[in-house]
PDB file of C-alpha atoms and ligand atoms in Angstrom:
ATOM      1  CA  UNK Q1405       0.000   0.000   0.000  1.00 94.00           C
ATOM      2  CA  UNK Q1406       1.184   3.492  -0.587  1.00 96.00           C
ATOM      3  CA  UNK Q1407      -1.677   4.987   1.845  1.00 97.00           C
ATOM      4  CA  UNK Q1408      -3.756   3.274   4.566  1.00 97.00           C
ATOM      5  CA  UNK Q1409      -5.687   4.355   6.885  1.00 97.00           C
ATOM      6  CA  UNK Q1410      -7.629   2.781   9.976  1.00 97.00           C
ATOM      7  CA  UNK Q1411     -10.233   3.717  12.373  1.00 97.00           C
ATOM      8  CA  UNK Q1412      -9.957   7.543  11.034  1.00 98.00           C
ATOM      9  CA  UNK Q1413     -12.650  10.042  12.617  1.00 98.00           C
ATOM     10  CA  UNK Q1414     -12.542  13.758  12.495  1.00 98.00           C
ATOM     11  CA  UNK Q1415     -15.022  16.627  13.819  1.00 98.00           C
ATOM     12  CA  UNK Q1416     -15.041  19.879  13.060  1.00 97.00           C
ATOM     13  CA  UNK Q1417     -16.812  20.903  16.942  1.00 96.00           C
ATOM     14  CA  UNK Q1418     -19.821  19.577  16.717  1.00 96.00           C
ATOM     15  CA  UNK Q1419     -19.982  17.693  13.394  1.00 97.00           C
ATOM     16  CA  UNK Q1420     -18.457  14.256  13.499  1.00 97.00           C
ATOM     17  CA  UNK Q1421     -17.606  14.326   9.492  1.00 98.00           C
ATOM     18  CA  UNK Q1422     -15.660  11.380   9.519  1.00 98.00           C
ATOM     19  CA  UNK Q1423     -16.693   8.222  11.749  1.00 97.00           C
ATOM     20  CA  UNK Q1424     -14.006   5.730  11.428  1.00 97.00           C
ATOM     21  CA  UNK Q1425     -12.807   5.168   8.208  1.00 97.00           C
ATOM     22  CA  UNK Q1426     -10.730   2.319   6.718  1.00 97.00           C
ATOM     23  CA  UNK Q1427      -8.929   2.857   3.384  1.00 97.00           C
ATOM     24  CA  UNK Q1428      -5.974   1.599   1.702  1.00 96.00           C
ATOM     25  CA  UNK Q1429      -4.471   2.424  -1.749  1.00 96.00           C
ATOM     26  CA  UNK Q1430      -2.333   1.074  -4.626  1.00 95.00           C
ATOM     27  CA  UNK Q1431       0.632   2.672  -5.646  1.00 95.00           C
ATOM     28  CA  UNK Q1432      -0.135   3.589  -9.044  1.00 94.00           C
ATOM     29  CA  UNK Q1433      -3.871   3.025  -9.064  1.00 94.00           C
ATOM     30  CA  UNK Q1434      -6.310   5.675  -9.713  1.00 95.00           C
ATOM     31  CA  UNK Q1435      -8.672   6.021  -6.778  1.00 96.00           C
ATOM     32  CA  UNK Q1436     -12.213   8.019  -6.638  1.00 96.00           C
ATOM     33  CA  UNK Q1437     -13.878   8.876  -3.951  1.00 96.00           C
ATOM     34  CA  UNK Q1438     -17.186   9.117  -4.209  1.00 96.00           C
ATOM     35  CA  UNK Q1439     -20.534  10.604  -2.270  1.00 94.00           C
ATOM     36  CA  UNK Q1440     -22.981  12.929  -1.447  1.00 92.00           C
ATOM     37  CA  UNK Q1441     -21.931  16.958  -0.879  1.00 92.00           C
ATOM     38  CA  UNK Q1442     -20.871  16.594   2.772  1.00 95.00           C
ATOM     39  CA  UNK Q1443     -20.679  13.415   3.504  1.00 96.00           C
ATOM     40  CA  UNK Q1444     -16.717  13.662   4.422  1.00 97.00           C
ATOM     41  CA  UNK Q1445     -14.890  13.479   1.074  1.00 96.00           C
ATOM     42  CA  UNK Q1446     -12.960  16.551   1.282  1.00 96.00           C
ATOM     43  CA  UNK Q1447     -12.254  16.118   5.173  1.00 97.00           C
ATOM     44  CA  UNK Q1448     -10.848  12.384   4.056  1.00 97.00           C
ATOM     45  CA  UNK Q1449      -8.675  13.704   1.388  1.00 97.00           C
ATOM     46  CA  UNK Q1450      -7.089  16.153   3.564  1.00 97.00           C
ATOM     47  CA  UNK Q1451      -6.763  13.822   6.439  1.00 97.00           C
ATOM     48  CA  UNK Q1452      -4.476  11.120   3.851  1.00 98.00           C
ATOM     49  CA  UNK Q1453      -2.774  14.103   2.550  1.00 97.00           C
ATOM     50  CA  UNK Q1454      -1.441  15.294   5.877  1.00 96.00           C
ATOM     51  CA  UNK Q1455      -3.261  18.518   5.075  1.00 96.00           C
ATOM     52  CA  UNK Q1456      -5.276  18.097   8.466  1.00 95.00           C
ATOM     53  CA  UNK Q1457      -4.388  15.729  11.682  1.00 95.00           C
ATOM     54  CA  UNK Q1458      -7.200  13.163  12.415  1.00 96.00           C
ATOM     55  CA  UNK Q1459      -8.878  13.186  16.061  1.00 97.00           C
ATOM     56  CA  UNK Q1460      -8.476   9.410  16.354  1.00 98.00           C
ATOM     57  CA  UNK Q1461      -6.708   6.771  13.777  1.00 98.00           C
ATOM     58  CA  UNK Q1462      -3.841   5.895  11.985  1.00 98.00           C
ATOM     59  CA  UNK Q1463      -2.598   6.765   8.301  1.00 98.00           C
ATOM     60  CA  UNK Q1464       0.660   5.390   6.814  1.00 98.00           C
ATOM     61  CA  UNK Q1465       2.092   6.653   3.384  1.00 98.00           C
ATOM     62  CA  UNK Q1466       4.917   4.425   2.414  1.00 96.00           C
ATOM     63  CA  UNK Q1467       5.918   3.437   5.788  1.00 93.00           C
ATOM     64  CA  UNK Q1468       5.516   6.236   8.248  1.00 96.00           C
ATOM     65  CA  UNK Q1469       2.942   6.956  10.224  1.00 97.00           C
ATOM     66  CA  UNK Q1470       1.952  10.412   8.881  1.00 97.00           C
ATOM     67  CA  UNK Q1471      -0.385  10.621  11.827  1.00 96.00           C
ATOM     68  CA  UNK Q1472       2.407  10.519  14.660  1.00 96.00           C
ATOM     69  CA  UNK Q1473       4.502  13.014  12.782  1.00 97.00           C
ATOM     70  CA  UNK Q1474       4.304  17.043  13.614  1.00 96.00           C
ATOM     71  CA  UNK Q1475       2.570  19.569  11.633  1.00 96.00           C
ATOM     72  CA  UNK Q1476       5.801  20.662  10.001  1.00 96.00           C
ATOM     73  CA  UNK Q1477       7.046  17.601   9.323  1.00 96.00           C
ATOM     74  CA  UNK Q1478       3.405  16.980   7.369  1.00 96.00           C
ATOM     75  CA  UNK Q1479       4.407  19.993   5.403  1.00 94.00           C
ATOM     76  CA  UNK Q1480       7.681  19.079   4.507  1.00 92.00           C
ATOM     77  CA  UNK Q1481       6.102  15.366   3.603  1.00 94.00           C
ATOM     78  CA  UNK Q1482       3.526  17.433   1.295  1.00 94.00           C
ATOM     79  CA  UNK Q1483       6.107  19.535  -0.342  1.00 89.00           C
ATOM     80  CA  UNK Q1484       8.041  16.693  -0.853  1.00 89.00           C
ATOM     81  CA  UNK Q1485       5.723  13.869  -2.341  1.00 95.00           C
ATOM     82  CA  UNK Q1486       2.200  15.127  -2.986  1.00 96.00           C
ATOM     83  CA  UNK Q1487       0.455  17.116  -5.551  1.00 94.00           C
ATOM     84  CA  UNK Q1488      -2.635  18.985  -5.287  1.00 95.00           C
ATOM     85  CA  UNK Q1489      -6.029  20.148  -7.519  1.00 94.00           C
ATOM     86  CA  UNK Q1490      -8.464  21.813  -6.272  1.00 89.00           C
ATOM     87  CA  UNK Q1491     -12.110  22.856  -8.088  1.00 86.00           C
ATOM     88  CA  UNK Q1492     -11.033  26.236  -8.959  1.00 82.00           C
ATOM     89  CA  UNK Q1493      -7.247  26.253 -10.597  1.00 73.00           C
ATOM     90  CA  UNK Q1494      -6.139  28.813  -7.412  1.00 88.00           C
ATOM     91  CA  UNK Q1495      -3.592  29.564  -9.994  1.00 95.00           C
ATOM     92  CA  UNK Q1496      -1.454  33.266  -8.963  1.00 96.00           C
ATOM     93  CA  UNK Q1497      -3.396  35.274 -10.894  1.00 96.00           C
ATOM     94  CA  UNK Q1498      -0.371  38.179 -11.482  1.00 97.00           C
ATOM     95  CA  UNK Q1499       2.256  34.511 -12.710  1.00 97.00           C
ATOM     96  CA  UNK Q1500       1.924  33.660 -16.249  1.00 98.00           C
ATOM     97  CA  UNK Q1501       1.534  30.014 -16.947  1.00 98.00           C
ATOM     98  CA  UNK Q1502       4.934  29.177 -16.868  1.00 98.00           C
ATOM     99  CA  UNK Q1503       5.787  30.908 -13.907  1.00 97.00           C
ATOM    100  CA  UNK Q1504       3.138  29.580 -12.066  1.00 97.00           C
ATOM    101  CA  UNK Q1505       4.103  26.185 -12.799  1.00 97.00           C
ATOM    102  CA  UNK Q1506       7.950  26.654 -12.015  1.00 97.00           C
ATOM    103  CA  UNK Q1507       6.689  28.648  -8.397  1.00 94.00           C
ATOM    104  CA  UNK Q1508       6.880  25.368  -6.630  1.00 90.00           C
ATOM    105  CA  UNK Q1509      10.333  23.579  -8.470  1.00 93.00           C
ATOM    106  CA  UNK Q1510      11.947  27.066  -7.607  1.00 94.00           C
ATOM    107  CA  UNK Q1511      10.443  26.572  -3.475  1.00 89.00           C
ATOM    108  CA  UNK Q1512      12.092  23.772  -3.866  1.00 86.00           C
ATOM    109  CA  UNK Q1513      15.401  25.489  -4.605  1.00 91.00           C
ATOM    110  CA  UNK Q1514      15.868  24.996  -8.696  1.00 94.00           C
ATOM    111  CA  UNK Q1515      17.597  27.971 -10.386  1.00 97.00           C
ATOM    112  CA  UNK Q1516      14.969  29.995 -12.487  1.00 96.00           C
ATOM    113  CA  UNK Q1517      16.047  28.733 -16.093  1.00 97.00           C
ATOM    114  CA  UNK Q1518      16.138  25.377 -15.269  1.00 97.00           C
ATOM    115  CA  UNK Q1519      12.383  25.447 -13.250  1.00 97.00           C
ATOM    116  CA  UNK Q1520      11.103  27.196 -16.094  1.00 97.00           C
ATOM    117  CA  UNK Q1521      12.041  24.585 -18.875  1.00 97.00           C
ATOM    118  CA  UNK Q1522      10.723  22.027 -16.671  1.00 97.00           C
ATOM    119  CA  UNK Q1523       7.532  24.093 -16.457  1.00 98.00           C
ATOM    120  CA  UNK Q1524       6.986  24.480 -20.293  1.00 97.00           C
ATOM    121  CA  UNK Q1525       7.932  20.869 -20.830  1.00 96.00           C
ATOM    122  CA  UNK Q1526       5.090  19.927 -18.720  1.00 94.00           C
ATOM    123  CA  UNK Q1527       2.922  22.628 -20.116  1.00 96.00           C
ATOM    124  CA  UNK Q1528       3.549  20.923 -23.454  1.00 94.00           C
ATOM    125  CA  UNK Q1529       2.961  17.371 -21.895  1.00 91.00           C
ATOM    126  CA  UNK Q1530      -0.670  18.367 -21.080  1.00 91.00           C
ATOM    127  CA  UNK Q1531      -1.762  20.093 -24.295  1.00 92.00           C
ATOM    128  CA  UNK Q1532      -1.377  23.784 -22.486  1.00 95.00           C
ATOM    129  CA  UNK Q1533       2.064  24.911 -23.853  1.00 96.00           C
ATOM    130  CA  UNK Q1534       0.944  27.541 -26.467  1.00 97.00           C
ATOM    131  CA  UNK Q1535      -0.346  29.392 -23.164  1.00 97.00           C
ATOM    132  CA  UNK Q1536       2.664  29.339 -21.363  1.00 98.00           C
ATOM    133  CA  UNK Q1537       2.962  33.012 -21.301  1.00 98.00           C
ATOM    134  CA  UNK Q1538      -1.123  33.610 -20.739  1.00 98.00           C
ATOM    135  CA  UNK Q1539      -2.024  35.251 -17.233  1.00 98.00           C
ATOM    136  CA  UNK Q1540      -4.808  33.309 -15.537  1.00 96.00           C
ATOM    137  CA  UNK Q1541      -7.438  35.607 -16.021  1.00 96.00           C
ATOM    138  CA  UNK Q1542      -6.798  35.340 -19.813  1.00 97.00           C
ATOM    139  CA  UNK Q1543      -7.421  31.658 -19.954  1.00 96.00           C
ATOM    140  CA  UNK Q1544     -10.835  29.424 -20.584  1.00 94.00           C
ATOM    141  CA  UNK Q1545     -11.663  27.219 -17.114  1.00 93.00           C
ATOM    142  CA  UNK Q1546     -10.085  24.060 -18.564  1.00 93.00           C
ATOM    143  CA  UNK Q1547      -7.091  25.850 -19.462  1.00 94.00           C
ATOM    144  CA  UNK Q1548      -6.551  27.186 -16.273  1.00 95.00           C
ATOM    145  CA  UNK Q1549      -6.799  23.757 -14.673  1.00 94.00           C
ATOM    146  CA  UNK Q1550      -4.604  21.920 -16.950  1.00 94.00           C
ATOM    147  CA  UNK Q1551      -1.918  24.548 -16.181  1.00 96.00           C
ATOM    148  CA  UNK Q1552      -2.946  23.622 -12.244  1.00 96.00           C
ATOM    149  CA  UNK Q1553      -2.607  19.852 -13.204  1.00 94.00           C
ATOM    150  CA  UNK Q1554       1.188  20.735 -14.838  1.00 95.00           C
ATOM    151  CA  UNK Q1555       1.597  22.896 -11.289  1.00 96.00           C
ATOM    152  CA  UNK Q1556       0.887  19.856  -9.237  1.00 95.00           C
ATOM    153  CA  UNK Q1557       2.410  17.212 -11.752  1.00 94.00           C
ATOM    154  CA  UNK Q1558       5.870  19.043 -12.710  1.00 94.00           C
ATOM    155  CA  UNK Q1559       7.585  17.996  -9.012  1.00 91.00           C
ATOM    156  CA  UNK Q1560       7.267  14.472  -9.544  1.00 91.00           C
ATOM    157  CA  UNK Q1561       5.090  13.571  -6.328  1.00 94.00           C
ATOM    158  CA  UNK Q1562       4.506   9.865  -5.771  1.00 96.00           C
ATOM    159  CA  UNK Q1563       0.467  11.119  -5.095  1.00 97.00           C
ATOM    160  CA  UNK Q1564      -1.653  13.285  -6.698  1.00 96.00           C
ATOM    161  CA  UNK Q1565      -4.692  14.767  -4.715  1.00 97.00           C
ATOM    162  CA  UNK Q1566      -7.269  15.837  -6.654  1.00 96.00           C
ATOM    163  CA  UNK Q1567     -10.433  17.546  -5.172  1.00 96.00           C
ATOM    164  CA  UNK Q1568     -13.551  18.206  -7.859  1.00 94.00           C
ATOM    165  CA  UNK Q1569     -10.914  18.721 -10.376  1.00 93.00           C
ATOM    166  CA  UNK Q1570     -13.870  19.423 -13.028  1.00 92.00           C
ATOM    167  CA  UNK Q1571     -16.313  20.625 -10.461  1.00 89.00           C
ATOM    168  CA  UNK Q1572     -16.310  23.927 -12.316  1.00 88.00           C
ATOM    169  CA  UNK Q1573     -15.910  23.336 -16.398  1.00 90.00           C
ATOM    170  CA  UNK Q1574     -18.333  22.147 -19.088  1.00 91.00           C
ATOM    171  CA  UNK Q1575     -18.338  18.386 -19.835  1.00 91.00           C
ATOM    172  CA  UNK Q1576     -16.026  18.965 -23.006  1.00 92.00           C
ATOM    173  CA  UNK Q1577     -13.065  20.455 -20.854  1.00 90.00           C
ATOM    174  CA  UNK Q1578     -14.065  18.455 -17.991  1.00 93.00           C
ATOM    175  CA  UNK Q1579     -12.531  15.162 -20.114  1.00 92.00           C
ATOM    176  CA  UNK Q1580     -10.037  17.056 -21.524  1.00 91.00           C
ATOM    177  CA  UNK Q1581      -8.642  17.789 -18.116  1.00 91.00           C
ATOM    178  CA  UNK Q1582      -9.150  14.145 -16.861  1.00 94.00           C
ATOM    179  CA  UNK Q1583      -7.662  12.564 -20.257  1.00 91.00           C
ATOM    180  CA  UNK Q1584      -4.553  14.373 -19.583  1.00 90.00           C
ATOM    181  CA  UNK Q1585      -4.159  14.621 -15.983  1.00 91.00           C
ATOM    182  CA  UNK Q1586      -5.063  10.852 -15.787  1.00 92.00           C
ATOM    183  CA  UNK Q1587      -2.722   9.654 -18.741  1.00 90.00           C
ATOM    184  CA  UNK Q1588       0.111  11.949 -17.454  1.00 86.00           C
ATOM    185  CA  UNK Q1589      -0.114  10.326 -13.658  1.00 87.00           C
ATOM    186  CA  UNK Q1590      -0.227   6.628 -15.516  1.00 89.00           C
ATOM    187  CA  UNK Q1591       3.277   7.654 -17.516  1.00 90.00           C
ATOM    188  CA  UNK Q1592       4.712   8.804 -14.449  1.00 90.00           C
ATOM    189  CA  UNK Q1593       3.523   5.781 -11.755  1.00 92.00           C
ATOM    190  CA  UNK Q1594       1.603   8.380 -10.253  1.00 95.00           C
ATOM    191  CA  UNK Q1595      -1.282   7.693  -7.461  1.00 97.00           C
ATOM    192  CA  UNK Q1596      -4.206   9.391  -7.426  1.00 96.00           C
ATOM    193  CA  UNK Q1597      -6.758   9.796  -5.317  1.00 97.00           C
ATOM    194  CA  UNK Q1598      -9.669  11.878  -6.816  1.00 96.00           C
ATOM    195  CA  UNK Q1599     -12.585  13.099  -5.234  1.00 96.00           C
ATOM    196  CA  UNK Q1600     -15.600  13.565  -6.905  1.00 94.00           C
ATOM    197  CA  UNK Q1601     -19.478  13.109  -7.032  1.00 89.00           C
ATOM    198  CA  UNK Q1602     -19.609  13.050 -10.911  1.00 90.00           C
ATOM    199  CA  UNK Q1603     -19.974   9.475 -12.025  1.00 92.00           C
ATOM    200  CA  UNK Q1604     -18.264  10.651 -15.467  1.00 93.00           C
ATOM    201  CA  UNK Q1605     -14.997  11.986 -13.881  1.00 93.00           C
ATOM    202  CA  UNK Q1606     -14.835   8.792 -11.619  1.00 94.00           C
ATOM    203  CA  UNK Q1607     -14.821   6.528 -14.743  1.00 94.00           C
ATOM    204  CA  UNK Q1608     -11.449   7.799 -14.876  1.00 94.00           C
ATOM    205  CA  UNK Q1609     -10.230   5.781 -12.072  1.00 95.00           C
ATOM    206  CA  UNK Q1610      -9.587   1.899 -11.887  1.00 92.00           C
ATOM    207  CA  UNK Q1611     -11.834   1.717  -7.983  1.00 94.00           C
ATOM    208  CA  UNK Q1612     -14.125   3.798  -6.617  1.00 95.00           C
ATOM    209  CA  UNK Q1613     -15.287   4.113  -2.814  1.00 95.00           C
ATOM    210  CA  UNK Q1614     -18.392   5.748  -1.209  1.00 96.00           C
ATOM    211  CA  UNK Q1615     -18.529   8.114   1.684  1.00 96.00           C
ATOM    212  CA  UNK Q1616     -21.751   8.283   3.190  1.00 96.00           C
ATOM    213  CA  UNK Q1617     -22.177  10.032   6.580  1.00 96.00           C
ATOM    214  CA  UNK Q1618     -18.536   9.859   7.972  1.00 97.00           C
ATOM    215  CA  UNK Q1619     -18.610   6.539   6.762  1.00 96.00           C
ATOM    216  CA  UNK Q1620     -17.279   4.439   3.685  1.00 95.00           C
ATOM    217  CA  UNK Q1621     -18.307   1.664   1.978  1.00 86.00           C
ATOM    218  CA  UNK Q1622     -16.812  -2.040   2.355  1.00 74.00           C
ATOM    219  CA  UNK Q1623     -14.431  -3.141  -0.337  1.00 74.00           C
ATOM    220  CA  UNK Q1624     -12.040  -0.136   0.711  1.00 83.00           C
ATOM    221  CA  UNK Q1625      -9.745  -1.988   2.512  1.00 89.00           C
ATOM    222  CA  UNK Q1626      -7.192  -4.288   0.370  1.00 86.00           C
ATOM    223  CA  UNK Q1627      -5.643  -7.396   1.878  1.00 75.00           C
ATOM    224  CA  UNK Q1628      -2.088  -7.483   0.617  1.00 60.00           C
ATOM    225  CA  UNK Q1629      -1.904 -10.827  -0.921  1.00 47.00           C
TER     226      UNK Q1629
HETATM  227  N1  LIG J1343     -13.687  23.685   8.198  1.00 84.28           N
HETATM  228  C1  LIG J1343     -14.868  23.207   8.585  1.00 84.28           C
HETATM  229  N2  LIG J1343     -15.519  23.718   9.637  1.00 84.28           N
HETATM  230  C2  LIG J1343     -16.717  23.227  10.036  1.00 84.28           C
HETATM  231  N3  LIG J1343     -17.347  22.207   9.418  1.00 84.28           N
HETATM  232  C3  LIG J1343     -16.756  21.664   8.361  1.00 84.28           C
HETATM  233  C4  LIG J1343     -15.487  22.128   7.871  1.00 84.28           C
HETATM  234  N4  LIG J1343     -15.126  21.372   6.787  1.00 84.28           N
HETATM  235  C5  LIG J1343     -16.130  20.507   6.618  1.00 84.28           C
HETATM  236  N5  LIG J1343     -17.106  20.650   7.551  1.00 84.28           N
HETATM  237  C6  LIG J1343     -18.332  19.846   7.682  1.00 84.28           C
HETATM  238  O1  LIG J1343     -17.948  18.479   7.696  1.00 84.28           O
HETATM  239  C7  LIG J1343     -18.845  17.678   6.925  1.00 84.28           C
HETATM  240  C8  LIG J1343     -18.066  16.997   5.792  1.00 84.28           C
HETATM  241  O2  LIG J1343     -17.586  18.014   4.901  1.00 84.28           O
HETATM  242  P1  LIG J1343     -16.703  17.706   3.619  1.00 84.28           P
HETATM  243  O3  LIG J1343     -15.641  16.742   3.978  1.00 84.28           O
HETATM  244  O4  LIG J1343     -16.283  19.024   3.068  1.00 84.28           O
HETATM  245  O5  LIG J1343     -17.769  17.000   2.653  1.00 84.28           O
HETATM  246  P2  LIG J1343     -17.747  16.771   1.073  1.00 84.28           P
HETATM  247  O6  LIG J1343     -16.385  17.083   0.576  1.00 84.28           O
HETATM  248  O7  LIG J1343     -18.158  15.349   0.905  1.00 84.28           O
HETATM  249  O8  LIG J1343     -18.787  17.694   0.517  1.00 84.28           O
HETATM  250  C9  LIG J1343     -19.938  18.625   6.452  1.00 84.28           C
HETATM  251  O9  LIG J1343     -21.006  18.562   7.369  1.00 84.28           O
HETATM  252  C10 LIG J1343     -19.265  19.987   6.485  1.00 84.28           C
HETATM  253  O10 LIG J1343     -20.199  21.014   6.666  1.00 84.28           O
HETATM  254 MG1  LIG J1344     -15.750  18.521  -0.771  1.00 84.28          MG
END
């Protein structure tokens, strides 16, 4: 397993969003994650990504127990080995494409030139390189998340998290954006772990859960034969 996760709840005061979940991904599968609006799907996502510290629970990625570790070393972990998409691109709106691609190579501490090759080659890998020197506001919604998809993609991470990538474009960008960002994860050995509530964007992925209530479905858990 790349992620697992056992006996996960989480409240936010008085809501109990997520009642003890079990979960446990491939490394290199495609996961959705599926349900109602509210039912816990975004609070799940961030809890495997280390984004937010369950209540109660354990989740592994590759071997450490992401739950025993500190807030910063969560952040380093996420800098390190995860992507992220969210339902609106949450691109810098005053970066071009390019720059806003090479933002997180050059956190990392590449030299400008070299970030911003890397950034146009994966502009170009995801059908977005003629707008490589477009501002956000001057790109169509699926543009804008394909250069978001490069932006997560161009660092490499072993898992991408992907949040309603589509949740805001028409159907025709919306499988533009999952053609791409799925067939550039698969070429790379990339995990992902896509939440969504649109059956069409979840045919993207090779399993799909449901989260109903706090709660997911059986069949989520693996058993490592
Ligand atoms: N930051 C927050 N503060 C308070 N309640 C929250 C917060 N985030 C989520 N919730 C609540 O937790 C439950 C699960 O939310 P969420 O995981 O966002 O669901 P989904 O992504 O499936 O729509 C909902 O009842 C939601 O209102
Ligand atoms: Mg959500």
């Amino acid at each position: 397993m790349i992620l697992s996760a056992r006996g996960v709840h989480h409240s936010f005061g008085p809501v109990h969003a997520l009642r003890g979940v079990d979960i446990d991904i491939l490394p290199g599968e495609a996961l959705a994650i599926m349900g109602p609006s509210g039912s816990g799907k975004s609070t799940l996502l961030h809890v495997l990504a280390g984004v937010i510290a369950a209540d109660a629970g354990t989740v592994d990625f590759d071997g450490h127990r992401t739950s025993d570790m500190t807030e910063a070393e969560r952040a380093q972990l996420r800098l390190r080995e995860f992507g992220f998409v969210f339902q609106f691109g949450q691109l810098l709106p005053d970066l071009i494409a390019v720059d806003n691609v090479a933002v997180p190579l050059m956190l990392a501490g590449m030299g400008r030139r070299e970030a911003e090759d890397a950034a146009r080659a994966e502009l170009d890998e995801l059908g977005v390189g003629p707008i490589a020197g477009k501002y956000p506001g001057e790109m169509s919604g699926g543009e804008a998340q394909r250069v978001a998809v490069a932006r997560a993609l161009v660092s490499r991470p072993r898992v991408l998290f992907a949040d309603e990538p589509t949740g805001s474009l028409d159907s025709l960008a919306a499988e533009q954006v999952m053609d791409v960002m799925t067939g550039v994860a698969r070429d790379g050995g990339t995990t992902v772990v896509l939440v969504t509530h649109d059956p069409r964007t979840a045919s993207y992925a090779q399993r799909e859960v449901v989260v109903r209530d706090g709660q997911i479905t059986t069949g989520a858990v693996l058993s490592e034969a």
